[in-house]
Amino acid sequence: MDTERDDRRPEPEQRTPPDPAPATTETASRRPAAPREGENPPPGLLTPAEGENPPPGHPVPAEGENPPPGHPVPADGEHRPSEPPAPDGERRTAGAGGKAKGDGGAGPRRPRRRRAFIAAALLLLLLPLLGAETALRLTYTGDPAPGTRTRHRDALWLGHAWVDGRKTDADVTALARRLEGTGIRDLYVHAGPLEHDGTLPKSAYSRAGWLIPALHRAAPGVRVQAWLGDKLASESPDGLHLDRAATRTAVVAATRRILATGFEGAHFDLEPLHSGDRDYLSLLDDLRALTHAHHALLSVAAHQIDPLPAFHSFWGATTGHPKWWSQAYFGQVARRVDQIAVMSYDTMQPLQSLYGGYVAQQTGLALEVTPETTDLLMGLPFYHENRFGHWAHAETVPAAVRGVRLGLSRTDADRTRFGVALYVDFAATEGDWSAYRKDWAQR
């Protein structure tokens, strides 16, 4: 989830959800060109699983050209990389019979060797990626274990309109009707953002006093938590400085005031949060002492876990934005909270089978280090965007739910403190809700 300060107050309510990690803040690359009708994808590249549509930007060879396996082809209109100019005297204009002057008929061999070397180097770079993607597709195969459906511990992120005066009693009634027959127990209502100094003005959640009792009347049994967050100053000077003790103290004080309003928990989404951040762990220790003293919940939105060992270090070194957490750090965070919700979307995966395999992998990695006393929730993409980092045709609710069930089946099929978290109410379609009910909420 993106943490730009105005993103949590969508105007109008149909706004496109934020980019979580620049996928939020995730990356700046662009997709290669889409395949032409009737052409086959180049050898070495993954093709869609049966019934899937190829992703926008899936690379294809240029007309009349056979690229080496795994070699990407530029999009239409892009400049293709040209062969480096040879030194003077290295190439000659060919004479009659195709022989070059002064080469005894051998022809321009050095440029060919260079092209072969470049192709081999590109192939070596692409092979690990192709291997990882193939592994994700294999992870998506098989059947989920019976009973791997809702445990009635699911959650839903709600936008800022619920506490700033835009919603009415009629909206509460409609939401309660929507929640009937689902496994949704917790509502994360956006009540921020925090100021960069850690404070929170009451004007940010002016209608919370109306909303909380209204939801309890309309949907008995749901818990209403305050969703708080801010952009961190981890990759730029502008933002919330967790390294400052005064800022952390202000966040705790703001949480104390918002719990006094009637919220039954505090849910934090602070981004971009780098793996290993000790100041964040210190803040969680202080927040947990506060929430437990008020018999309230402490929950967090969590970054994804390294899909490959130490991948966050590699990605941070090459892009300046680590994005992932180490599995060990994820476990450290999970042990300090009552709920941890993995933002398992904005994954850069181009196919449903690859995205579903990725979610299955993330589910297993998270289950391995989340204590039994903590609720683990896997995020479902209830929004639709097309950009690098998130392709709507690939990151679907059915693919995510199947991935969740496969990961749960293989790691801890009987775990009770487990669920899914739906992001986000104002961008969801009827298709998203139907898929959630059919594939997960119905037992």
Tab-separated table of C-alpha atoms in Angstrom:
chain	number	residue	atom	x	y	z
A	1	MET	CA	0.000	0.000	0.000
A	2	ASP	CA	1.225	3.439	-0.872
A	3	THR	CA	1.653	5.802	2.048
A	4	GLU	CA	1.505	9.165	0.314
A	5	ARG	CA	-0.351	11.385	2.716
A	6	ASP	CA	-3.345	12.240	0.543
A	7	ASP	CA	-3.881	8.718	-0.763
A	8	ARG	CA	-5.903	7.737	2.271
A	9	ARG	CA	-8.527	10.362	1.563
A	10	PRO	CA	-9.790	9.414	-1.881
A	11	GLU	CA	-11.766	12.072	-3.741
A	12	PRO	CA	-14.063	10.890	-5.167
A	13	GLU	CA	-14.738	7.521	-3.551
A	14	GLN	CA	-13.954	5.669	-6.808
A	15	ARG	CA	-10.307	6.595	-6.727
A	16	THR	CA	-7.777	4.086	-7.937
A	17	PRO	CA	-5.982	2.534	-4.973
A	18	PRO	CA	-2.478	3.655	-4.242
A	19	ASP	CA	0.645	2.022	-5.445
A	20	PRO	CA	2.049	0.124	-2.492
A	21	ALA	CA	5.595	-0.010	-2.970
A	22	PRO	CA	6.914	2.099	-5.759
A	23	ALA	CA	4.935	-1.619	-7.441
A	24	THR	CA	4.752	0.880	-4.003
A	25	THR	CA	7.374	3.120	-4.770
A	26	GLU	CA	7.917	-0.358	-6.200
A	27	THR	CA	9.821	-0.018	-9.477
A	28	ALA	CA	10.190	2.259	-12.471
A	29	SER	CA	10.750	-0.266	-15.254
A	30	ARG	CA	8.418	-0.594	-18.196
A	31	ARG	CA	6.960	-3.626	-19.870
A	32	PRO	CA	8.155	-5.038	-23.211
A	33	ALA	CA	5.785	-5.081	-26.179
A	34	ALA	CA	2.740	-7.362	-26.388
A	35	PRO	CA	2.792	-10.355	-28.776
A	36	ARG	CA	1.412	-9.851	-32.274
A	37	GLU	CA	-1.626	-11.842	-33.239
A	38	GLY	CA	-0.729	-15.276	-34.548
A	39	GLU	CA	2.883	-15.188	-33.419
A	40	ASN	CA	4.404	-17.615	-30.924
A	41	PRO	CA	6.330	-16.328	-27.908
A	42	PRO	CA	10.101	-16.684	-28.105
A	43	PRO	CA	11.605	-19.912	-26.782
A	44	GLY	CA	12.645	-19.802	-23.143
A	45	LEU	CA	9.874	-17.445	-22.043
A	46	LEU	CA	6.959	-18.653	-19.896
A	47	THR	CA	3.571	-18.831	-21.547
A	48	PRO	CA	0.191	-18.360	-19.858
A	49	ALA	CA	-1.395	-21.320	-18.126
A	50	GLU	CA	-4.411	-22.849	-19.852
A	51	GLY	CA	-7.304	-20.391	-19.949
A	52	GLU	CA	-5.149	-17.367	-19.123
A	53	ASN	CA	-4.657	-14.305	-21.251
A	54	PRO	CA	-1.071	-13.296	-21.996
A	55	PRO	CA	0.024	-10.257	-19.980
A	56	PRO	CA	0.208	-6.838	-21.561
A	57	GLY	CA	3.784	-6.317	-22.636
A	58	HIS	CA	4.696	-10.025	-23.060
A	59	PRO	CA	7.787	-9.935	-25.316
A	60	VAL	CA	7.690	-11.242	-28.894
A	61	PRO	CA	10.344	-11.441	-31.616
A	62	ALA	CA	10.496	-8.783	-34.256
A	63	GLU	CA	9.249	-9.779	-37.693
A	64	GLY	CA	11.671	-12.133	-39.368
A	65	GLU	CA	13.939	-12.284	-36.374
A	66	ASN	CA	14.505	-15.264	-34.080
A	67	PRO	CA	15.838	-14.031	-30.750
A	68	PRO	CA	17.867	-16.374	-28.566
A	69	PRO	CA	15.984	-18.088	-25.726
A	70	GLY	CA	14.940	-15.607	-23.050
A	71	HIS	CA	16.199	-12.609	-25.076
A	72	PRO	CA	13.803	-9.656	-24.543
A	73	VAL	CA	12.553	-7.777	-27.609
A	74	PRO	CA	11.945	-3.997	-27.440
A	75	ALA	CA	8.391	-2.678	-27.654
A	76	ASP	CA	7.072	-1.213	-30.908
A	77	GLY	CA	8.432	2.262	-31.297
A	78	GLU	CA	11.375	1.671	-29.011
A	79	HIS	CA	14.969	1.859	-30.267
A	80	ARG	CA	16.532	-1.532	-30.593
A	81	PRO	CA	20.048	-1.818	-29.269
A	82	SER	CA	22.410	-1.450	-32.208
A	83	GLU	CA	25.618	-3.341	-32.599
A	84	PRO	CA	28.593	-1.359	-31.263
A	85	PRO	CA	30.608	0.212	-34.105
A	86	ALA	CA	33.696	-1.771	-34.990
A	87	PRO	CA	37.124	-0.124	-34.852
A	88	ASP	CA	38.445	1.346	-38.073
A	89	GLY	CA	39.543	-1.342	-40.446
A	90	GLU	CA	37.740	-4.133	-38.663
A	91	ARG	CA	34.894	-4.361	-41.181
A	92	ARG	CA	34.985	-3.840	-44.946
A	93	THR	CA	32.339	-3.558	-47.577
A	94	ALA	CA	31.818	-6.995	-49.080
A	95	GLY	CA	32.775	-7.452	-52.707
A	96	ALA	CA	31.383	-9.800	-55.309
A	97	GLY	CA	30.540	-13.217	-53.990
A	98	GLY	CA	29.987	-11.908	-50.441
A	99	LYS	CA	33.690	-11.755	-49.563
A	100	ALA	CA	35.092	-8.800	-47.682
A	101	LYS	CA	38.123	-6.986	-49.037
A	102	GLY	CA	41.337	-7.907	-47.381
A	103	ASP	CA	39.978	-10.843	-45.358
A	104	GLY	CA	40.696	-13.646	-47.744
A	105	GLY	CA	36.991	-14.470	-48.006
A	106	ALA	CA	36.518	-15.099	-44.267
A	107	GLY	CA	33.738	-12.497	-43.819
A	108	PRO	CA	33.014	-10.190	-40.819
A	109	ARG	CA	33.539	-12.728	-38.013
A	110	ARG	CA	34.170	-10.440	-35.042
A	111	PRO	CA	30.710	-8.764	-35.035
A	112	ARG	CA	29.101	-12.201	-35.122
A	113	ARG	CA	31.147	-13.308	-32.148
A	114	ARG	CA	30.121	-10.176	-30.282
A	115	ARG	CA	26.451	-10.789	-30.970
A	116	ALA	CA	26.813	-14.355	-29.757
A	117	PHE	CA	28.571	-13.173	-26.606
A	118	ILE	CA	25.875	-10.584	-25.860
A	119	ALA	CA	23.135	-13.148	-26.424
A	120	ALA	CA	24.859	-15.632	-24.111
A	121	ALA	CA	25.310	-12.981	-21.408
A	122	LEU	CA	21.637	-12.009	-21.580
A	123	LEU	CA	20.621	-15.628	-21.398
A	124	LEU	CA	22.758	-16.149	-18.296
A	125	LEU	CA	21.070	-13.153	-16.667
A	126	LEU	CA	17.588	-14.358	-17.557
A	127	LEU	CA	18.021	-17.999	-16.563
A	128	PRO	CA	17.691	-17.393	-12.783
A	129	LEU	CA	14.549	-15.324	-13.366
A	130	LEU	CA	13.045	-17.944	-15.645
A	131	GLY	CA	13.894	-20.623	-13.100
A	132	ALA	CA	12.210	-18.682	-10.292
A	133	GLU	CA	9.096	-18.051	-12.391
A	134	THR	CA	8.909	-21.716	-13.356
A	135	ALA	CA	9.082	-22.629	-9.677
A	136	LEU	CA	6.166	-20.283	-8.934
A	137	ARG	CA	4.071	-21.908	-11.636
A	138	LEU	CA	4.782	-25.327	-10.166
A	139	THR	CA	3.845	-24.002	-6.715
A	140	TYR	CA	0.434	-23.105	-8.144
A	141	THR	CA	-0.304	-26.702	-9.157
A	142	GLY	CA	-2.155	-29.289	-7.088
A	143	ASP	CA	-5.346	-29.165	-5.050
A	144	PRO	CA	-5.888	-27.299	-1.769
A	145	ALA	CA	-6.633	-29.463	1.254
A	146	PRO	CA	-10.283	-29.816	2.280
A	147	GLY	CA	-11.320	-27.303	4.892
A	148	THR	CA	-8.773	-24.658	3.928
A	149	ARG	CA	-11.325	-21.887	3.876
A	150	THR	CA	-12.354	-19.052	6.181
A	151	ARG	CA	-11.712	-19.319	9.895
A	152	HIS	CA	-13.933	-16.245	10.432
A	153	ARG	CA	-10.911	-14.090	11.169
A	154	ASP	CA	-10.861	-12.090	7.924
A	155	ALA	CA	-10.493	-8.306	7.696
A	156	LEU	CA	-11.493	-5.453	5.386
A	157	TRP	CA	-9.699	-2.137	4.848
A	158	LEU	CA	-12.173	0.785	4.738
A	159	GLY	CA	-11.379	4.195	3.252
A	160	HIS	CA	-11.356	7.572	4.968
A	161	ALA	CA	-14.874	8.446	3.858
A	162	TRP	CA	-16.245	6.455	6.810
A	163	VAL	CA	-14.900	8.938	9.386
A	164	ASP	CA	-14.901	12.290	7.588
A	165	GLY	CA	-18.641	12.782	7.079
A	166	ARG	CA	-19.172	11.343	3.605
A	167	LYS	CA	-20.870	8.150	4.801
A	168	THR	CA	-24.355	7.917	6.285
A	169	ASP	CA	-26.514	5.432	8.200
A	170	ALA	CA	-27.640	4.011	4.857
A	171	ASP	CA	-24.033	3.215	3.977
A	172	VAL	CA	-23.538	1.450	7.311
A	173	THR	CA	-26.654	-0.656	6.682
A	174	ALA	CA	-25.428	-1.576	3.194
A	175	LEU	CA	-21.988	-2.527	4.532
A	176	ALA	CA	-23.515	-4.695	7.247
A	177	ARG	CA	-25.558	-6.482	4.597
A	178	ARG	CA	-22.411	-6.989	2.535
A	179	LEU	CA	-20.628	-8.590	5.493
A	180	GLU	CA	-23.381	-11.134	6.196
A	181	GLY	CA	-22.296	-14.697	5.523
A	182	THR	CA	-18.603	-13.795	5.186
A	183	GLY	CA	-15.681	-14.462	7.488
A	184	ILE	CA	-14.945	-10.773	8.072
A	185	ARG	CA	-14.415	-9.960	11.735
A	186	ASP	CA	-12.172	-6.865	11.712
A	187	LEU	CA	-12.660	-3.537	9.954
A	188	TYR	CA	-9.566	-1.351	9.500
A	189	VAL	CA	-11.030	2.159	9.176
A	190	HIS	CA	-8.611	4.762	7.850
A	191	ALA	CA	-8.376	7.402	10.585
A	192	GLY	CA	-5.086	9.054	9.625
A	193	PRO	CA	-2.696	9.914	8.221
A	194	LEU	CA	-0.322	10.699	11.037
A	195	GLU	CA	1.567	13.956	10.818
A	196	HIS	CA	5.277	13.633	10.119
A	197	ASP	CA	5.985	14.421	13.777
A	198	GLY	CA	3.820	11.467	14.890
A	199	THR	CA	0.814	13.484	16.027
A	200	LEU	CA	-2.774	12.968	14.847
A	201	PRO	CA	-5.332	15.808	14.729
A	202	LYS	CA	-8.845	14.956	15.920
A	203	SER	CA	-10.212	16.431	12.715
A	204	ALA	CA	-8.792	13.409	10.862
A	205	TYR	CA	-11.401	11.122	12.445
A	206	SER	CA	-14.158	13.568	13.318
A	207	ARG	CA	-17.029	11.107	12.708
A	208	ALA	CA	-15.546	8.110	14.525
A	209	GLY	CA	-17.868	8.694	17.477
A	210	TRP	CA	-20.846	8.126	15.154
A	211	LEU	CA	-19.369	5.296	13.073
A	212	ILE	CA	-18.253	2.861	15.766
A	213	PRO	CA	-21.618	2.449	17.575
A	214	ALA	CA	-23.450	2.499	14.225
A	215	LEU	CA	-21.359	-0.437	12.971
A	216	HIS	CA	-21.857	-2.349	16.222
A	217	ARG	CA	-25.630	-1.967	15.926
A	218	ALA	CA	-25.746	-2.954	12.253
A	219	ALA	CA	-23.107	-5.721	12.342
A	220	PRO	CA	-22.803	-7.170	15.850
A	221	GLY	CA	-19.548	-9.017	16.397
A	222	VAL	CA	-17.315	-6.942	14.128
A	223	ARG	CA	-14.345	-5.141	15.642
A	224	VAL	CA	-13.542	-1.626	14.479
A	225	GLN	CA	-9.859	-0.702	14.410
A	226	ALA	CA	-8.240	2.619	13.536
A	227	TRP	CA	-6.030	2.353	10.454
A	228	LEU	CA	-3.078	4.728	10.933
A	229	GLY	CA	-0.035	5.310	8.785
A	230	ASP	CA	2.350	7.714	7.176
A	231	LYS	CA	5.175	7.849	4.676
A	232	LEU	CA	8.463	7.069	6.407
A	233	ALA	CA	11.623	9.106	5.919
A	234	SER	CA	13.534	5.927	5.115
A	235	GLU	CA	14.312	6.779	1.486
A	236	SER	CA	14.006	10.575	1.513
A	237	PRO	CA	14.278	13.341	4.123
A	238	ASP	CA	10.534	14.011	3.933
A	239	GLY	CA	8.374	11.799	6.134
A	240	LEU	CA	8.004	10.341	9.595
A	241	HIS	CA	11.332	9.723	11.368
A	242	LEU	CA	11.063	6.551	13.419
A	243	ASP	CA	14.652	7.027	14.521
A	244	ARG	CA	13.559	10.000	16.668
A	245	ALA	CA	12.392	9.082	20.162
A	246	ALA	CA	10.097	12.128	20.271
A	247	THR	CA	8.311	10.950	17.117
A	248	ARG	CA	7.734	7.463	18.523
A	249	THR	CA	6.418	8.975	21.764
A	250	ALA	CA	3.983	11.131	19.770
A	251	VAL	CA	2.697	8.079	17.858
A	252	VAL	CA	1.978	6.278	21.139
A	253	ALA	CA	0.178	9.352	22.503
A	254	ALA	CA	-1.939	9.626	19.339
A	255	THR	CA	-2.858	5.952	19.641
A	256	ARG	CA	-3.918	6.447	23.261
A	257	ARG	CA	-6.295	9.247	22.234
A	258	ILE	CA	-7.789	7.314	19.339
A	259	LEU	CA	-8.471	4.265	21.531
A	260	ALA	CA	-10.284	6.592	23.942
A	261	THR	CA	-12.621	7.452	21.046
A	262	GLY	CA	-13.898	3.874	21.053
A	263	PHE	CA	-11.775	2.071	18.479
A	264	GLU	CA	-11.081	-1.524	19.500
A	265	GLY	CA	-7.620	-1.634	18.060
A	266	ALA	CA	-4.912	0.232	16.157
A	267	HIS	CA	-3.737	-0.989	12.753
A	268	PHE	CA	-0.480	0.518	11.448
A	269	ASP	CA	0.722	0.789	7.867
A	270	LEU	CA	4.089	2.583	7.748
A	271	GLU	CA	5.969	2.516	4.431
A	272	PRO	CA	8.572	2.129	3.043
A	273	LEU	CA	9.794	0.155	6.037
A	274	HIS	CA	13.164	-1.506	5.543
A	275	SER	CA	13.939	-4.963	6.814
A	276	GLY	CA	15.778	-4.944	10.129
A	277	ASP	CA	14.494	-1.532	11.307
A	278	ARG	CA	15.031	-1.668	15.083
A	279	ASP	CA	13.194	1.611	15.729
A	280	TYR	CA	10.012	0.073	14.339
A	281	LEU	CA	10.357	-2.882	16.698
A	282	SER	CA	10.845	-0.480	19.609
A	283	LEU	CA	7.685	1.390	18.612
A	284	LEU	CA	5.727	-1.873	18.445
A	285	ASP	CA	6.880	-2.803	21.952
A	286	ASP	CA	5.544	0.489	23.302
A	287	LEU	CA	2.301	0.239	21.329
A	288	ARG	CA	1.618	-3.297	22.479
A	289	ALA	CA	1.970	-2.293	26.123
A	290	LEU	CA	-0.546	0.502	25.491
A	291	THR	CA	-3.106	-1.524	23.513
A	292	HIS	CA	-3.068	-4.446	25.931
A	293	ALA	CA	-3.585	-2.070	28.855
A	294	HIS	CA	-6.727	-0.866	27.035
A	295	HIS	CA	-7.794	-4.427	26.124
A	296	ALA	CA	-7.408	-3.448	22.465
A	297	LEU	CA	-5.698	-5.039	19.474
A	298	LEU	CA	-2.418	-4.112	17.818
A	299	SER	CA	-2.168	-5.034	14.138
A	300	VAL	CA	0.123	-4.095	11.265
A	301	ALA	CA	0.282	-4.242	7.491
A	302	ALA	CA	3.481	-6.097	6.604
A	303	HIS	CA	5.794	-6.080	3.598
A	304	GLN	CA	6.279	-9.269	1.593
A	305	ILE	CA	8.978	-11.749	2.550
A	306	ASP	CA	12.135	-12.352	0.476
A	307	PRO	CA	11.100	-14.717	-2.353
A	308	LEU	CA	14.789	-15.660	-2.586
A	309	PRO	CA	17.300	-15.554	0.287
A	310	ALA	CA	18.455	-11.990	1.050
A	311	PHE	CA	16.590	-10.681	-1.993
A	312	HIS	CA	15.754	-7.426	-0.173
A	313	SER	CA	19.498	-6.682	0.054
A	314	PHE	CA	20.013	-7.246	-3.675
A	315	TRP	CA	16.940	-5.209	-4.612
A	316	GLY	CA	17.898	-2.393	-2.273
A	317	ALA	CA	21.411	-2.227	-3.680
A	318	THR	CA	20.164	-2.071	-7.276
A	319	THR	CA	17.043	0.108	-6.894
A	320	GLY	CA	17.414	1.945	-3.587
A	321	HIS	CA	14.072	0.478	-2.441
A	322	PRO	CA	14.459	-2.868	-0.625
A	323	LYS	CA	10.672	-3.632	-0.692
A	324	TRP	CA	10.866	-7.107	0.892
A	325	TRP	CA	11.590	-8.135	4.479
A	326	SER	CA	13.764	-11.026	5.516
A	327	GLN	CA	11.781	-13.952	6.902
A	328	ALA	CA	13.539	-13.528	10.257
A	329	TYR	CA	12.505	-9.864	10.501
A	330	PHE	CA	8.928	-10.731	9.574
A	331	GLY	CA	8.922	-13.145	12.516
A	332	GLN	CA	10.261	-10.459	14.853
A	333	VAL	CA	7.393	-8.168	13.885
A	334	ALA	CA	4.787	-10.943	14.085
A	335	ARG	CA	5.793	-11.791	17.668
A	336	ARG	CA	5.060	-8.215	18.780
A	337	VAL	CA	1.512	-7.840	17.431
A	338	ASP	CA	-1.916	-9.456	17.662
A	339	GLN	CA	-2.486	-9.439	13.890
A	340	ILE	CA	-0.155	-9.178	10.909
A	341	ALA	CA	-1.580	-8.676	7.417
A	342	VAL	CA	0.750	-9.374	4.486
A	343	MET	CA	0.344	-6.934	1.591
A	344	SER	CA	0.478	-9.813	-0.879
A	345	TYR	CA	-0.240	-7.758	-3.992
A	346	ASP	CA	1.797	-5.440	-6.242
A	347	THR	CA	4.043	-8.398	-6.981
A	348	MET	CA	5.162	-7.662	-10.588
A	349	GLN	CA	3.854	-11.085	-11.670
A	350	PRO	CA	2.452	-11.098	-15.236
A	351	LEU	CA	0.219	-14.204	-15.118
A	352	GLN	CA	-2.456	-15.487	-12.746
A	353	SER	CA	-0.602	-18.779	-12.302
A	354	LEU	CA	2.620	-16.956	-11.371
A	355	TYR	CA	0.815	-14.565	-9.033
A	356	GLY	CA	-1.068	-17.413	-7.368
A	357	GLY	CA	2.176	-19.355	-6.969
A	358	TYR	CA	3.802	-16.280	-5.453
A	359	VAL	CA	0.963	-15.899	-2.920
A	360	ALA	CA	1.251	-19.609	-2.052
A	361	GLN	CA	4.974	-19.127	-1.457
A	362	GLN	CA	4.401	-16.005	0.669
A	363	THR	CA	1.728	-17.793	2.714
A	364	GLY	CA	4.086	-20.639	3.526
A	365	LEU	CA	6.985	-18.329	4.395
A	366	ALA	CA	4.784	-16.252	6.709
A	367	LEU	CA	3.236	-19.283	8.407
A	368	GLU	CA	6.675	-20.657	9.237
A	369	VAL	CA	7.598	-17.675	11.440
A	370	THR	CA	4.255	-16.348	12.736
A	371	PRO	CA	3.557	-17.566	16.280
A	372	GLU	CA	0.328	-19.412	17.014
A	373	THR	CA	-0.766	-16.532	19.237
A	374	THR	CA	-0.799	-14.062	16.305
A	375	ASP	CA	-3.457	-13.836	13.601
A	376	LEU	CA	-1.837	-14.115	10.158
A	377	LEU	CA	-3.845	-12.514	7.336
A	378	MET	CA	-2.959	-12.661	3.642
A	379	GLY	CA	-3.980	-9.637	1.551
A	380	LEU	CA	-6.401	-9.985	-1.369
A	381	PRO	CA	-6.324	-7.397	-4.203
A	382	PHE	CA	-9.787	-5.804	-4.202
A	383	TYR	CA	-8.666	-3.166	-6.704
A	384	HIS	CA	-7.739	-3.000	-10.373
A	385	GLU	CA	-4.747	-1.216	-11.867
A	386	ASN	CA	-2.470	-1.732	-14.831
A	387	ARG	CA	1.095	-0.553	-14.294
A	388	PHE	CA	4.457	-2.121	-13.758
A	389	GLY	CA	4.252	-3.877	-10.429
A	390	HIS	CA	0.536	-4.661	-10.624
A	391	TRP	CA	-1.285	-6.168	-13.602
A	392	ALA	CA	-5.006	-6.453	-12.993
A	393	HIS	CA	-5.453	-9.439	-15.311
A	394	ALA	CA	-2.893	-11.384	-13.229
A	395	GLU	CA	-3.470	-10.224	-9.652
A	396	THR	CA	-7.031	-11.455	-9.216
A	397	VAL	CA	-9.004	-12.551	-6.183
A	398	PRO	CA	-9.454	-16.158	-7.463
A	399	ALA	CA	-5.696	-16.530	-8.056
A	400	ALA	CA	-4.874	-15.040	-4.652
A	401	VAL	CA	-7.366	-17.229	-2.788
A	402	ARG	CA	-6.159	-20.379	-4.528
A	403	GLY	CA	-2.572	-19.410	-3.659
A	404	VAL	CA	-3.533	-18.809	-0.026
A	405	ARG	CA	-5.250	-22.191	0.206
A	406	LEU	CA	-2.309	-24.009	-1.389
A	407	GLY	CA	0.197	-22.352	0.944
A	408	LEU	CA	-1.979	-23.078	3.959
A	409	SER	CA	-2.483	-26.714	2.856
A	410	ARG	CA	1.250	-27.371	2.527
A	411	THR	CA	2.413	-25.592	5.669
A	412	ASP	CA	-0.230	-25.623	8.421
A	413	ALA	CA	-3.626	-26.704	7.122
A	414	ASP	CA	-5.219	-26.848	10.581
A	415	ARG	CA	-4.103	-23.431	11.795
A	416	THR	CA	-7.046	-21.529	13.302
A	417	ARG	CA	-5.563	-18.039	13.713
A	418	PHE	CA	-5.471	-17.371	9.989
A	419	GLY	CA	-7.478	-15.357	7.473
A	420	VAL	CA	-7.455	-13.011	4.504
A	421	ALA	CA	-7.590	-9.207	4.387
A	422	LEU	CA	-9.456	-7.411	1.588
A	423	TYR	CA	-7.862	-4.242	0.171
A	424	VAL	CA	-9.874	-2.013	-0.296
A	425	ASP	CA	-13.643	-1.346	0.036
A	426	PHE	CA	-14.007	1.656	-2.294
A	427	ALA	CA	-12.257	-0.015	-5.257
A	428	ALA	CA	-13.858	-3.471	-4.985
A	429	THR	CA	-16.141	-4.825	-7.699
A	430	GLU	CA	-19.045	-7.251	-7.435
A	431	GLY	CA	-16.761	-9.805	-9.076
A	432	ASP	CA	-14.222	-9.409	-6.272
A	433	TRP	CA	-16.865	-9.982	-3.609
A	434	SER	CA	-18.348	-12.952	-5.452
A	435	ALA	CA	-14.954	-14.615	-5.832
A	436	TYR	CA	-14.140	-14.079	-2.158
A	437	ARG	CA	-17.448	-15.626	-1.098
A	438	LYS	CA	-17.316	-18.538	-3.507
A	439	ASP	CA	-13.647	-19.480	-3.152
A	440	TRP	CA	-12.981	-18.652	0.500
A	441	ALA	CA	-15.963	-17.578	2.638
A	442	GLN	CA	-18.223	-20.559	1.862
A	443	ARG	CA	-17.340	-23.673	3.802
